[in-house]
Amino acid sequence: MPLGLSALVSAAVIFVGTHFILSHPARAPLVAKLGEKGFLALYSLVALITLGGIGHAFGKAPRGPWLFEPMSDWAWIVASILTIVALVLLVGSFRGNPALPGSEGKAAGKEPAGVFLVTRHPMMWGIAIWGVAHILVMPDARTIVFMGAFIILALVGAALQDRKKEHLDPAWPEWEAKTSYWPKLSGFAGASAVTWVVAVVAWLAITFAHMPLGGIPAGVWRWLG
Protein backbone atom coordinates (compact mmCIF):
# COMPACT_ATOMS: atom_id res chain seq x y z
CA MET A 1 0.00 0.00 0.00
CA PRO A 2 1.44 3.42 -0.95
CA LEU A 3 2.60 5.52 1.98
CA GLY A 4 0.13 8.30 1.22
CA LEU A 5 -2.79 5.86 1.17
CA SER A 6 -1.60 4.24 4.42
CA ALA A 7 -1.57 7.67 6.07
CA LEU A 8 -5.11 8.27 4.83
CA VAL A 9 -6.32 4.94 6.22
CA SER A 10 -4.73 5.77 9.58
CA ALA A 11 -6.32 9.23 9.59
CA ALA A 12 -9.70 7.70 8.72
CA VAL A 13 -9.46 5.19 11.58
CA ILE A 14 -8.57 7.99 14.02
CA PHE A 15 -11.35 10.23 12.69
CA VAL A 16 -14.05 7.57 13.02
CA GLY A 17 -12.64 5.95 16.16
CA THR A 18 -12.40 9.13 18.21
CA HIS A 19 -15.97 10.08 17.29
CA PHE A 20 -17.30 6.71 18.42
CA ILE A 21 -15.22 6.61 21.61
CA LEU A 22 -16.16 10.13 22.67
CA SER A 23 -19.83 9.68 21.74
CA HIS A 24 -20.31 6.41 23.58
CA PRO A 25 -17.97 4.70 26.11
CA ALA A 26 -16.08 7.87 27.08
CA ARG A 27 -19.04 10.24 27.07
CA ALA A 28 -20.47 9.61 30.54
CA PRO A 29 -17.19 9.80 32.48
CA LEU A 30 -16.07 12.90 30.55
CA VAL A 31 -19.40 14.66 31.10
CA ALA A 32 -19.11 13.84 34.82
CA LYS A 33 -15.68 15.51 34.94
CA LEU A 34 -16.10 18.35 32.44
CA GLY A 35 -19.83 19.01 32.41
CA GLU A 36 -21.96 19.07 29.26
CA LYS A 37 -20.42 22.29 27.90
CA GLY A 38 -16.88 21.17 28.65
CA PHE A 39 -17.50 17.81 26.98
CA LEU A 40 -19.01 19.51 23.92
CA ALA A 41 -15.97 21.78 23.67
CA LEU A 42 -13.60 18.81 23.87
CA TYR A 43 -15.65 16.81 21.38
CA SER A 44 -15.72 19.72 18.92
CA LEU A 45 -11.97 20.28 19.24
CA VAL A 46 -11.16 16.62 18.60
CA ALA A 47 -13.61 16.53 15.70
CA LEU A 48 -12.01 19.57 14.06
CA ILE A 49 -8.47 18.24 14.52
CA THR A 50 -9.27 14.78 13.17
CA LEU A 51 -11.30 16.24 10.29
CA GLY A 52 -8.34 18.40 9.37
CA GLY A 53 -6.11 15.35 9.60
CA ILE A 54 -8.17 13.20 7.26
CA GLY A 55 -8.62 16.12 4.87
CA HIS A 56 -4.86 16.72 4.73
CA ALA A 57 -4.14 13.01 4.25
CA PHE A 58 -6.72 12.83 1.45
CA GLY A 59 -4.99 15.67 -0.37
CA LYS A 60 -1.64 13.88 -0.14
CA ALA A 61 -2.88 10.40 -1.11
CA PRO A 62 -2.26 9.25 -4.70
CA ARG A 63 -5.12 9.10 -7.18
CA GLY A 64 -6.09 5.87 -8.94
CA PRO A 65 -6.15 3.15 -9.98
CA TRP A 66 -9.81 3.44 -10.93
CA LEU A 67 -12.49 0.80 -10.38
CA PHE A 68 -14.22 2.15 -13.49
CA GLU A 69 -14.03 5.27 -15.62
CA PRO A 70 -13.90 8.35 -13.37
CA MET A 71 -16.11 11.40 -13.89
CA SER A 72 -18.21 9.74 -16.60
CA ASP A 73 -21.46 11.40 -17.66
CA TRP A 74 -23.62 8.64 -16.15
CA ALA A 75 -21.78 8.93 -12.82
CA TRP A 76 -22.26 12.71 -12.72
CA ILE A 77 -25.99 12.36 -13.44
CA VAL A 78 -26.54 9.70 -10.76
CA ALA A 79 -24.31 11.55 -8.30
CA SER A 80 -26.19 14.80 -8.91
CA ILE A 81 -29.54 13.13 -8.17
CA LEU A 82 -28.13 11.47 -5.06
CA THR A 83 -26.62 14.73 -3.82
CA ILE A 84 -29.91 16.60 -4.18
CA VAL A 85 -31.64 13.80 -2.26
CA ALA A 86 -28.91 13.99 0.40
CA LEU A 87 -29.40 17.74 0.71
CA VAL A 88 -33.17 17.33 1.06
CA LEU A 89 -32.53 15.02 4.01
CA LEU A 90 -29.90 17.32 5.49
CA VAL A 91 -31.94 20.52 5.12
CA GLY A 92 -35.06 18.86 6.51
CA SER A 93 -33.19 17.38 9.46
CA PHE A 94 -32.75 20.76 11.14
CA ARG A 95 -36.47 21.20 11.74
CA GLY A 96 -38.03 19.28 14.62
CA ASN A 97 -35.19 16.81 15.02
CA PRO A 98 -35.37 15.20 18.50
CA ALA A 99 -31.83 13.82 18.04
CA LEU A 100 -30.16 17.23 17.90
CA PRO A 101 -28.20 18.40 20.97
CA GLY A 102 -30.49 20.15 23.42
CA SER A 103 -33.59 18.34 22.12
CA GLU A 104 -33.72 15.74 24.88
CA GLY A 105 -37.29 14.72 25.68
CA LYS A 106 -38.74 16.24 22.51
CA ALA A 107 -39.48 12.80 21.07
CA ALA A 108 -42.35 12.41 23.54
CA GLY A 109 -45.66 12.32 21.68
CA LYS A 110 -43.99 13.52 18.48
CA GLU A 111 -45.47 12.44 15.16
CA PRO A 112 -43.07 12.04 12.22
CA ALA A 113 -43.37 14.65 9.49
CA GLY A 114 -41.25 15.99 6.65
CA VAL A 115 -38.04 14.03 6.07
CA PHE A 116 -38.67 12.03 9.24
CA LEU A 117 -41.21 10.10 7.17
CA VAL A 118 -38.17 8.89 5.23
CA THR A 119 -35.95 8.00 8.21
CA ARG A 120 -35.47 9.11 11.79
CA HIS A 121 -31.82 9.78 10.91
CA PRO A 122 -32.11 12.10 7.88
CA MET A 123 -28.89 13.97 8.64
CA MET A 124 -26.87 10.76 8.92
CA TRP A 125 -28.34 9.25 5.76
CA GLY A 126 -27.78 12.54 3.93
CA ILE A 127 -24.08 12.36 4.79
CA ALA A 128 -23.87 8.70 3.73
CA ILE A 129 -25.60 9.32 0.38
CA TRP A 130 -23.31 12.31 -0.23
CA GLY A 131 -20.35 9.99 0.32
CA VAL A 132 -21.68 7.39 -2.14
CA ALA A 133 -22.20 10.10 -4.77
CA HIS A 134 -18.54 11.12 -4.57
CA ILE A 135 -17.33 7.53 -4.82
CA LEU A 136 -19.35 7.08 -8.03
CA VAL A 137 -17.64 10.09 -9.62
CA MET A 138 -14.10 9.34 -8.36
CA PRO A 139 -13.95 5.55 -7.84
CA ASP A 140 -10.43 5.08 -6.53
CA ALA A 141 -8.96 3.87 -3.24
CA ARG A 142 -8.37 7.29 -1.72
CA THR A 143 -11.98 8.42 -2.33
CA ILE A 144 -13.39 5.13 -1.05
CA VAL A 145 -11.34 5.41 2.16
CA PHE A 146 -12.13 9.11 2.66
CA MET A 147 -15.84 8.93 1.89
CA GLY A 148 -16.11 5.49 3.45
CA ALA A 149 -15.08 7.02 6.77
CA PHE A 150 -18.03 9.43 6.61
CA ILE A 151 -20.42 6.68 5.50
CA ILE A 152 -19.40 4.42 8.39
CA LEU A 153 -19.47 7.28 10.87
CA ALA A 154 -22.96 8.28 9.72
CA LEU A 155 -24.69 4.91 9.46
CA VAL A 156 -23.02 3.05 12.32
CA GLY A 157 -23.22 6.23 14.37
CA ALA A 158 -26.96 6.44 13.72
CA ALA A 159 -27.49 2.89 14.98
CA LEU A 160 -25.36 3.57 18.06
CA GLN A 161 -27.24 6.81 18.64
CA ASP A 162 -30.47 4.83 18.86
CA ARG A 163 -28.98 2.59 21.55
CA LYS A 164 -27.71 5.61 23.50
CA LYS A 165 -31.00 7.48 23.20
CA GLU A 166 -32.92 4.46 24.46
CA HIS A 167 -31.07 4.84 27.77
CA LEU A 168 -31.08 8.64 27.95
CA ASP A 169 -34.57 9.45 26.65
CA PRO A 170 -37.57 7.44 27.90
CA ALA A 171 -39.58 8.63 24.88
CA TRP A 172 -37.07 7.40 22.30
CA PRO A 173 -38.49 3.84 21.94
CA GLU A 174 -41.86 5.41 21.07
CA TRP A 175 -40.16 7.56 18.42
CA GLU A 176 -38.36 4.50 17.07
CA ALA A 177 -41.67 2.65 16.74
CA LYS A 178 -43.08 5.49 14.62
CA THR A 179 -40.07 5.93 12.36
CA SER A 180 -37.57 3.84 10.40
CA TYR A 181 -33.81 3.55 10.51
CA TRP A 182 -33.77 2.48 6.85
CA PRO A 183 -34.97 5.12 4.37
CA LYS A 184 -38.43 4.77 2.85
CA LEU A 185 -38.63 6.32 -0.61
CA SER A 186 -42.35 6.99 -0.21
CA GLY A 187 -41.49 9.31 2.68
CA PHE A 188 -39.95 11.88 0.32
CA ALA A 189 -43.48 12.90 -0.63
CA GLY A 190 -43.73 14.39 2.86
CA ALA A 191 -40.78 16.75 2.35
CA SER A 192 -42.05 20.29 1.82
CA ALA A 193 -41.61 22.22 -1.41
CA VAL A 194 -39.47 24.72 0.50
CA THR A 195 -37.10 21.94 1.56
CA TRP A 196 -36.72 20.77 -2.04
CA VAL A 197 -36.13 24.31 -3.31
CA VAL A 198 -33.52 25.05 -0.63
CA ALA A 199 -31.81 21.73 -1.40
CA VAL A 200 -31.64 22.43 -5.14
CA VAL A 201 -30.35 25.98 -4.58
CA ALA A 202 -27.74 24.64 -2.15
CA TRP A 203 -26.74 21.99 -4.70
CA LEU A 204 -26.29 24.62 -7.42
CA ALA A 205 -24.16 26.76 -5.11
CA ILE A 206 -22.04 23.86 -3.83
CA THR A 207 -21.40 22.40 -7.27
CA PHE A 208 -20.55 25.87 -8.62
CA ALA A 209 -17.96 26.19 -5.85
CA HIS A 210 -16.27 22.96 -6.96
CA MET A 211 -14.45 24.75 -9.78
CA PRO A 212 -12.66 27.48 -7.79
CA LEU A 213 -12.11 25.23 -4.77
CA GLY A 214 -11.25 21.91 -6.40
CA GLY A 215 -10.65 22.70 -10.05
CA ILE A 216 -13.40 20.31 -11.16
CA PRO A 217 -16.69 21.49 -12.71
CA ALA A 218 -19.48 19.56 -10.99
CA GLY A 219 -23.18 18.98 -11.45
CA VAL A 220 -24.96 20.99 -14.12
CA TRP A 221 -21.94 23.30 -14.40
CA ARG A 222 -20.05 20.40 -16.01
CA TRP A 223 -22.16 20.92 -19.14
CA LEU A 224 -22.81 24.66 -18.85
CA GLY A 225 -19.24 25.70 -18.14
PDB file of C-alpha atoms in Angstrom:
ATOM      1  CA  MET A   1       0.000   0.000   0.000  1.00  0.00           C
ATOM      2  CA  PRO A   2       1.445   3.419  -0.953  1.00  0.00           C
ATOM      3  CA  LEU A   3       2.603   5.515   1.985  1.00  0.00           C
ATOM      4  CA  GLY A   4       0.127   8.300   1.217  1.00  0.00           C
ATOM      5  CA  LEU A   5      -2.788   5.858   1.174  1.00  0.00           C
ATOM      6  CA  SER A   6      -1.603   4.244   4.421  1.00  0.00           C
ATOM      7  CA  ALA A   7      -1.571   7.668   6.066  1.00  0.00           C
ATOM      8  CA  LEU A   8      -5.112   8.275   4.832  1.00  0.00           C
ATOM      9  CA  VAL A   9      -6.321   4.940   6.223  1.00  0.00           C
ATOM     10  CA  SER A  10      -4.733   5.773   9.580  1.00  0.00           C
ATOM     11  CA  ALA A  11      -6.324   9.234   9.593  1.00  0.00           C
ATOM     12  CA  ALA A  12      -9.704   7.699   8.723  1.00  0.00           C
ATOM     13  CA  VAL A  13      -9.462   5.192  11.582  1.00  0.00           C
ATOM     14  CA  ILE A  14      -8.568   7.985  14.017  1.00  0.00           C
ATOM     15  CA  PHE A  15     -11.354  10.226  12.695  1.00  0.00           C
ATOM     16  CA  VAL A  16     -14.052   7.568  13.020  1.00  0.00           C
ATOM     17  CA  GLY A  17     -12.637   5.953  16.158  1.00  0.00           C
ATOM     18  CA  THR A  18     -12.399   9.135  18.213  1.00  0.00           C
ATOM     19  CA  HIS A  19     -15.972  10.076  17.288  1.00  0.00           C
ATOM     20  CA  PHE A  20     -17.300   6.711  18.415  1.00  0.00           C
ATOM     21  CA  ILE A  21     -15.223   6.607  21.607  1.00  0.00           C
ATOM     22  CA  LEU A  22     -16.164  10.132  22.668  1.00  0.00           C
ATOM     23  CA  SER A  23     -19.830   9.682  21.737  1.00  0.00           C
ATOM     24  CA  HIS A  24     -20.311   6.407  23.583  1.00  0.00           C
ATOM     25  CA  PRO A  25     -17.969   4.702  26.110  1.00  0.00           C
ATOM     26  CA  ALA A  26     -16.077   7.871  27.079  1.00  0.00           C
ATOM     27  CA  ARG A  27     -19.037  10.242  27.067  1.00  0.00           C
ATOM     28  CA  ALA A  28     -20.474   9.607  30.538  1.00  0.00           C
ATOM     29  CA  PRO A  29     -17.187   9.804  32.483  1.00  0.00           C
ATOM     30  CA  LEU A  30     -16.073  12.899  30.551  1.00  0.00           C
ATOM     31  CA  VAL A  31     -19.404  14.657  31.103  1.00  0.00           C
ATOM     32  CA  ALA A  32     -19.112  13.842  34.816  1.00  0.00           C
ATOM     33  CA  LYS A  33     -15.682  15.511  34.941  1.00  0.00           C
ATOM     34  CA  LEU A  34     -16.098  18.346  32.442  1.00  0.00           C
ATOM     35  CA  GLY A  35     -19.832  19.006  32.408  1.00  0.00           C
ATOM     36  CA  GLU A  36     -21.960  19.066  29.256  1.00  0.00           C
ATOM     37  CA  LYS A  37     -20.419  22.286  27.900  1.00  0.00           C
ATOM     38  CA  GLY A  38     -16.878  21.167  28.651  1.00  0.00           C
ATOM     39  CA  PHE A  39     -17.497  17.815  26.976  1.00  0.00           C
ATOM     40  CA  LEU A  40     -19.006  19.505  23.924  1.00  0.00           C
ATOM     41  CA  ALA A  41     -15.967  21.781  23.670  1.00  0.00           C
ATOM     42  CA  LEU A  42     -13.597  18.807  23.872  1.00  0.00           C
ATOM     43  CA  TYR A  43     -15.647  16.807  21.376  1.00  0.00           C
ATOM     44  CA  SER A  44     -15.716  19.718  18.922  1.00  0.00           C
ATOM     45  CA  LEU A  45     -11.969  20.279  19.241  1.00  0.00           C
ATOM     46  CA  VAL A  46     -11.158  16.619  18.601  1.00  0.00           C
ATOM     47  CA  ALA A  47     -13.612  16.529  15.698  1.00  0.00           C
ATOM     48  CA  LEU A  48     -12.006  19.565  14.062  1.00  0.00           C
ATOM     49  CA  ILE A  49      -8.468  18.240  14.524  1.00  0.00           C
ATOM     50  CA  THR A  50      -9.268  14.779  13.166  1.00  0.00           C
ATOM     51  CA  LEU A  51     -11.303  16.240  10.292  1.00  0.00           C
ATOM     52  CA  GLY A  52      -8.342  18.404   9.374  1.00  0.00           C
ATOM     53  CA  GLY A  53      -6.105  15.351   9.597  1.00  0.00           C
ATOM     54  CA  ILE A  54      -8.172  13.198   7.258  1.00  0.00           C
ATOM     55  CA  GLY A  55      -8.625  16.118   4.871  1.00  0.00           C
ATOM     56  CA  HIS A  56      -4.860  16.716   4.732  1.00  0.00           C
ATOM     57  CA  ALA A  57      -4.145  13.006   4.248  1.00  0.00           C
ATOM     58  CA  PHE A  58      -6.717  12.834   1.445  1.00  0.00           C
ATOM     59  CA  GLY A  59      -4.987  15.670  -0.371  1.00  0.00           C
ATOM     60  CA  LYS A  60      -1.639  13.877  -0.142  1.00  0.00           C
ATOM     61  CA  ALA A  61      -2.879  10.400  -1.108  1.00  0.00           C
ATOM     62  CA  PRO A  62      -2.261   9.247  -4.697  1.00  0.00           C
ATOM     63  CA  ARG A  63      -5.119   9.099  -7.183  1.00  0.00           C
ATOM     64  CA  GLY A  64      -6.093   5.868  -8.941  1.00  0.00           C
ATOM     65  CA  PRO A  65      -6.151   3.154  -9.978  1.00  0.00           C
ATOM     66  CA  TRP A  66      -9.809   3.443 -10.926  1.00  0.00           C
ATOM     67  CA  LEU A  67     -12.486   0.795 -10.384  1.00  0.00           C
ATOM     68  CA  PHE A  68     -14.224   2.148 -13.485  1.00  0.00           C
ATOM     69  CA  GLU A  69     -14.031   5.273 -15.622  1.00  0.00           C
ATOM     70  CA  PRO A  70     -13.899   8.346 -13.373  1.00  0.00           C
ATOM     71  CA  MET A  71     -16.112  11.397 -13.891  1.00  0.00           C
ATOM     72  CA  SER A  72     -18.214   9.739 -16.603  1.00  0.00           C
ATOM     73  CA  ASP A  73     -21.456  11.395 -17.662  1.00  0.00           C
ATOM     74  CA  TRP A  74     -23.619   8.638 -16.149  1.00  0.00           C
ATOM     75  CA  ALA A  75     -21.782   8.933 -12.819  1.00  0.00           C
ATOM     76  CA  TRP A  76     -22.263  12.712 -12.723  1.00  0.00           C
ATOM     77  CA  ILE A  77     -25.985  12.358 -13.444  1.00  0.00           C
ATOM     78  CA  VAL A  78     -26.539   9.698 -10.762  1.00  0.00           C
ATOM     79  CA  ALA A  79     -24.307  11.550  -8.296  1.00  0.00           C
ATOM     80  CA  SER A  80     -26.190  14.797  -8.911  1.00  0.00           C
ATOM     81  CA  ILE A  81     -29.536  13.132  -8.171  1.00  0.00           C
ATOM     82  CA  LEU A  82     -28.127  11.470  -5.055  1.00  0.00           C
ATOM     83  CA  THR A  83     -26.622  14.731  -3.825  1.00  0.00           C
ATOM     84  CA  ILE A  84     -29.911  16.601  -4.180  1.00  0.00           C
ATOM     85  CA  VAL A  85     -31.638  13.800  -2.256  1.00  0.00           C
ATOM     86  CA  ALA A  86     -28.910  13.992   0.403  1.00  0.00           C
ATOM     87  CA  LEU A  87     -29.398  17.745   0.705  1.00  0.00           C
ATOM     88  CA  VAL A  88     -33.166  17.332   1.064  1.00  0.00           C
ATOM     89  CA  LEU A  89     -32.527  15.017   4.011  1.00  0.00           C
ATOM     90  CA  LEU A  90     -29.897  17.324   5.494  1.00  0.00           C
ATOM     91  CA  VAL A  91     -31.943  20.516   5.123  1.00  0.00           C
ATOM     92  CA  GLY A  92     -35.063  18.861   6.508  1.00  0.00           C
ATOM     93  CA  SER A  93     -33.188  17.375   9.460  1.00  0.00           C
ATOM     94  CA  PHE A  94     -32.752  20.757  11.143  1.00  0.00           C
ATOM     95  CA  ARG A  95     -36.466  21.197  11.743  1.00  0.00           C
ATOM     96  CA  GLY A  96     -38.029  19.285  14.623  1.00  0.00           C
ATOM     97  CA  ASN A  97     -35.190  16.806  15.017  1.00  0.00           C
ATOM     98  CA  PRO A  98     -35.367  15.195  18.496  1.00  0.00           C
ATOM     99  CA  ALA A  99     -31.834  13.824  18.039  1.00  0.00           C
ATOM    100  CA  LEU A 100     -30.157  17.233  17.903  1.00  0.00           C
ATOM    101  CA  PRO A 101     -28.197  18.403  20.971  1.00  0.00           C
ATOM    102  CA  GLY A 102     -30.494  20.147  23.422  1.00  0.00           C
ATOM    103  CA  SER A 103     -33.587  18.344  22.123  1.00  0.00           C
ATOM    104  CA  GLU A 104     -33.723  15.736  24.876  1.00  0.00           C
ATOM    105  CA  GLY A 105     -37.291  14.724  25.683  1.00  0.00           C
ATOM    106  CA  LYS A 106     -38.742  16.243  22.505  1.00  0.00           C
ATOM    107  CA  ALA A 107     -39.480  12.804  21.066  1.00  0.00           C
ATOM    108  CA  ALA A 108     -42.349  12.408  23.537  1.00  0.00           C
ATOM    109  CA  GLY A 109     -45.662  12.324  21.680  1.00  0.00           C
ATOM    110  CA  LYS A 110     -43.991  13.521  18.475  1.00  0.00           C
ATOM    111  CA  GLU A 111     -45.470  12.437  15.162  1.00  0.00           C
ATOM    112  CA  PRO A 112     -43.069  12.037  12.221  1.00  0.00           C
ATOM    113  CA  ALA A 113     -43.373  14.654   9.495  1.00  0.00           C
ATOM    114  CA  GLY A 114     -41.250  15.986   6.650  1.00  0.00           C
ATOM    115  CA  VAL A 115     -38.041  14.027   6.067  1.00  0.00           C
ATOM    116  CA  PHE A 116     -38.669  12.025   9.241  1.00  0.00           C
ATOM    117  CA  LEU A 117     -41.213  10.105   7.169  1.00  0.00           C
ATOM    118  CA  VAL A 118     -38.168   8.888   5.234  1.00  0.00           C
ATOM    119  CA  THR A 119     -35.955   7.999   8.206  1.00  0.00           C
ATOM    120  CA  ARG A 120     -35.467   9.114  11.794  1.00  0.00           C
ATOM    121  CA  HIS A 121     -31.822   9.779  10.908  1.00  0.00           C
ATOM    122  CA  PRO A 122     -32.113  12.098   7.878  1.00  0.00           C
ATOM    123  CA  MET A 123     -28.888  13.966   8.640  1.00  0.00           C
ATOM    124  CA  MET A 124     -26.869  10.757   8.920  1.00  0.00           C
ATOM    125  CA  TRP A 125     -28.344   9.253   5.761  1.00  0.00           C
ATOM    126  CA  GLY A 126     -27.785  12.541   3.934  1.00  0.00           C
ATOM    127  CA  ILE A 127     -24.082  12.360   4.791  1.00  0.00           C
ATOM    128  CA  ALA A 128     -23.869   8.704   3.728  1.00  0.00           C
ATOM    129  CA  ILE A 129     -25.600   9.320   0.384  1.00  0.00           C
ATOM    130  CA  TRP A 130     -23.314  12.309  -0.228  1.00  0.00           C
ATOM    131  CA  GLY A 131     -20.354   9.986   0.318  1.00  0.00           C
ATOM    132  CA  VAL A 132     -21.679   7.394  -2.142  1.00  0.00           C
ATOM    133  CA  ALA A 133     -22.198  10.104  -4.773  1.00  0.00           C
ATOM    134  CA  HIS A 134     -18.543  11.124  -4.569  1.00  0.00           C
ATOM    135  CA  ILE A 135     -17.334   7.530  -4.825  1.00  0.00           C
ATOM    136  CA  LEU A 136     -19.348   7.078  -8.033  1.00  0.00           C
ATOM    137  CA  VAL A 137     -17.642  10.087  -9.617  1.00  0.00           C
ATOM    138  CA  MET A 138     -14.105   9.343  -8.361  1.00  0.00           C
ATOM    139  CA  PRO A 139     -13.955   5.555  -7.845  1.00  0.00           C
ATOM    140  CA  ASP A 140     -10.427   5.080  -6.533  1.00  0.00           C
ATOM    141  CA  ALA A 141      -8.955   3.866  -3.237  1.00  0.00           C
ATOM    142  CA  ARG A 142      -8.374   7.292  -1.717  1.00  0.00           C
ATOM    143  CA  THR A 143     -11.977   8.418  -2.335  1.00  0.00           C
ATOM    144  CA  ILE A 144     -13.385   5.126  -1.051  1.00  0.00           C
ATOM    145  CA  VAL A 145     -11.339   5.415   2.159  1.00  0.00           C
ATOM    146  CA  PHE A 146     -12.128   9.107   2.657  1.00  0.00           C
ATOM    147  CA  MET A 147     -15.842   8.929   1.888  1.00  0.00           C
ATOM    148  CA  GLY A 148     -16.107   5.485   3.449  1.00  0.00           C
ATOM    149  CA  ALA A 149     -15.081   7.019   6.772  1.00  0.00           C
ATOM    150  CA  PHE A 150     -18.030   9.432   6.605  1.00  0.00           C
ATOM    151  CA  ILE A 151     -20.420   6.684   5.502  1.00  0.00           C
ATOM    152  CA  ILE A 152     -19.403   4.416   8.394  1.00  0.00           C
ATOM    153  CA  LEU A 153     -19.475   7.280  10.869  1.00  0.00           C
ATOM    154  CA  ALA A 154     -22.962   8.279   9.721  1.00  0.00           C
ATOM    155  CA  LEU A 155     -24.695   4.906   9.463  1.00  0.00           C
ATOM    156  CA  VAL A 156     -23.023   3.049  12.323  1.00  0.00           C
ATOM    157  CA  GLY A 157     -23.217   6.232  14.369  1.00  0.00           C
ATOM    158  CA  ALA A 158     -26.964   6.443  13.717  1.00  0.00           C
ATOM    159  CA  ALA A 159     -27.489   2.889  14.980  1.00  0.00           C
ATOM    160  CA  LEU A 160     -25.359   3.569  18.063  1.00  0.00           C
ATOM    161  CA  GLN A 161     -27.244   6.811  18.638  1.00  0.00           C
ATOM    162  CA  ASP A 162     -30.468   4.827  18.858  1.00  0.00           C
ATOM    163  CA  ARG A 163     -28.982   2.588  21.550  1.00  0.00           C
ATOM    164  CA  LYS A 164     -27.710   5.609  23.496  1.00  0.00           C
ATOM    165  CA  LYS A 165     -31.003   7.482  23.200  1.00  0.00           C
ATOM    166  CA  GLU A 166     -32.920   4.457  24.465  1.00  0.00           C
ATOM    167  CA  HIS A 167     -31.065   4.837  27.766  1.00  0.00           C
ATOM    168  CA  LEU A 168     -31.078   8.635  27.951  1.00  0.00           C
ATOM    169  CA  ASP A 169     -34.566   9.452  26.653  1.00  0.00           C
ATOM    170  CA  PRO A 170     -37.570   7.438  27.895  1.00  0.00           C
ATOM    171  CA  ALA A 171     -39.582   8.627  24.884  1.00  0.00           C
ATOM    172  CA  TRP A 172     -37.070   7.402  22.299  1.00  0.00           C
ATOM    173  CA  PRO A 173     -38.495   3.840  21.940  1.00  0.00           C
ATOM    174  CA  GLU A 174     -41.856   5.409  21.071  1.00  0.00           C
ATOM    175  CA  TRP A 175     -40.159   7.561  18.415  1.00  0.00           C
ATOM    176  CA  GLU A 176     -38.357   4.495  17.067  1.00  0.00           C
ATOM    177  CA  ALA A 177     -41.666   2.654  16.736  1.00  0.00           C
ATOM    178  CA  LYS A 178     -43.085   5.491  14.622  1.00  0.00           C
ATOM    179  CA  THR A 179     -40.074   5.927  12.361  1.00  0.00           C
ATOM    180  CA  SER A 180     -37.575   3.844  10.401  1.00  0.00           C
ATOM    181  CA  TYR A 181     -33.811   3.548  10.512  1.00  0.00           C
ATOM    182  CA  TRP A 182     -33.773   2.485   6.853  1.00  0.00           C
ATOM    183  CA  PRO A 183     -34.973   5.125   4.369  1.00  0.00           C
ATOM    184  CA  LYS A 184     -38.434   4.773   2.850  1.00  0.00           C
ATOM    185  CA  LEU A 185     -38.629   6.316  -0.610  1.00  0.00           C
ATOM    186  CA  SER A 186     -42.347   6.985  -0.214  1.00  0.00           C
ATOM    187  CA  GLY A 187     -41.488   9.308   2.676  1.00  0.00           C
ATOM    188  CA  PHE A 188     -39.947  11.880   0.325  1.00  0.00           C
ATOM    189  CA  ALA A 189     -43.483  12.899  -0.634  1.00  0.00           C
ATOM    190  CA  GLY A 190     -43.734  14.385   2.860  1.00  0.00           C
ATOM    191  CA  ALA A 191     -40.778  16.749   2.348  1.00  0.00           C
ATOM    192  CA  SER A 192     -42.048  20.290   1.824  1.00  0.00           C
ATOM    193  CA  ALA A 193     -41.610  22.220  -1.415  1.00  0.00           C
ATOM    194  CA  VAL A 194     -39.473  24.717   0.497  1.00  0.00           C
ATOM    195  CA  THR A 195     -37.099  21.936   1.561  1.00  0.00           C
ATOM    196  CA  TRP A 196     -36.721  20.771  -2.044  1.00  0.00           C
ATOM    197  CA  VAL A 197     -36.126  24.314  -3.310  1.00  0.00           C
ATOM    198  CA  VAL A 198     -33.519  25.048  -0.629  1.00  0.00           C
ATOM    199  CA  ALA A 199     -31.810  21.725  -1.402  1.00  0.00           C
ATOM    200  CA  VAL A 200     -31.638  22.433  -5.144  1.00  0.00           C
ATOM    201  CA  VAL A 201     -30.347  25.983  -4.579  1.00  0.00           C
ATOM    202  CA  ALA A 202     -27.737  24.640  -2.155  1.00  0.00           C
ATOM    203  CA  TRP A 203     -26.740  21.988  -4.700  1.00  0.00           C
ATOM    204  CA  LEU A 204     -26.292  24.617  -7.421  1.00  0.00           C
ATOM    205  CA  ALA A 205     -24.163  26.763  -5.105  1.00  0.00           C
ATOM    206  CA  ILE A 206     -22.038  23.862  -3.828  1.00  0.00           C
ATOM    207  CA  THR A 207     -21.402  22.398  -7.269  1.00  0.00           C
ATOM    208  CA  PHE A 208     -20.554  25.868  -8.617  1.00  0.00           C
ATOM    209  CA  ALA A 209     -17.957  26.193  -5.849  1.00  0.00           C
ATOM    210  CA  HIS A 210     -16.274  22.956  -6.963  1.00  0.00           C
ATOM    211  CA  MET A 211     -14.455  24.753  -9.782  1.00  0.00           C
ATOM    212  CA  PRO A 212     -12.658  27.483  -7.795  1.00  0.00           C
ATOM    213  CA  LEU A 213     -12.114  25.227  -4.770  1.00  0.00           C
ATOM    214  CA  GLY A 214     -11.249  21.910  -6.395  1.00  0.00           C
ATOM    215  CA  GLY A 215     -10.651  22.704 -10.049  1.00  0.00           C
ATOM    216  CA  ILE A 216     -13.403  20.307 -11.161  1.00  0.00           C
ATOM    217  CA  PRO A 217     -16.690  21.486 -12.708  1.00  0.00           C
ATOM    218  CA  ALA A 218     -19.483  19.562 -10.992  1.00  0.00           C
ATOM    219  CA  GLY A 219     -23.183  18.977 -11.445  1.00  0.00           C
ATOM    220  CA  VAL A 220     -24.962  20.987 -14.119  1.00  0.00           C
ATOM    221  CA  TRP A 221     -21.935  23.298 -14.405  1.00  0.00           C
ATOM    222  CA  ARG A 222     -20.053  20.399 -16.014  1.00  0.00           C
ATOM    223  CA  TRP A 223     -22.160  20.922 -19.138  1.00  0.00           C
ATOM    224  CA  LEU A 224     -22.812  24.665 -18.850  1.00  0.00           C
ATOM    225  CA  GLY A 225     -19.241  25.701 -18.140  1.00  0.00           C
TER     226      GLY A 225
END
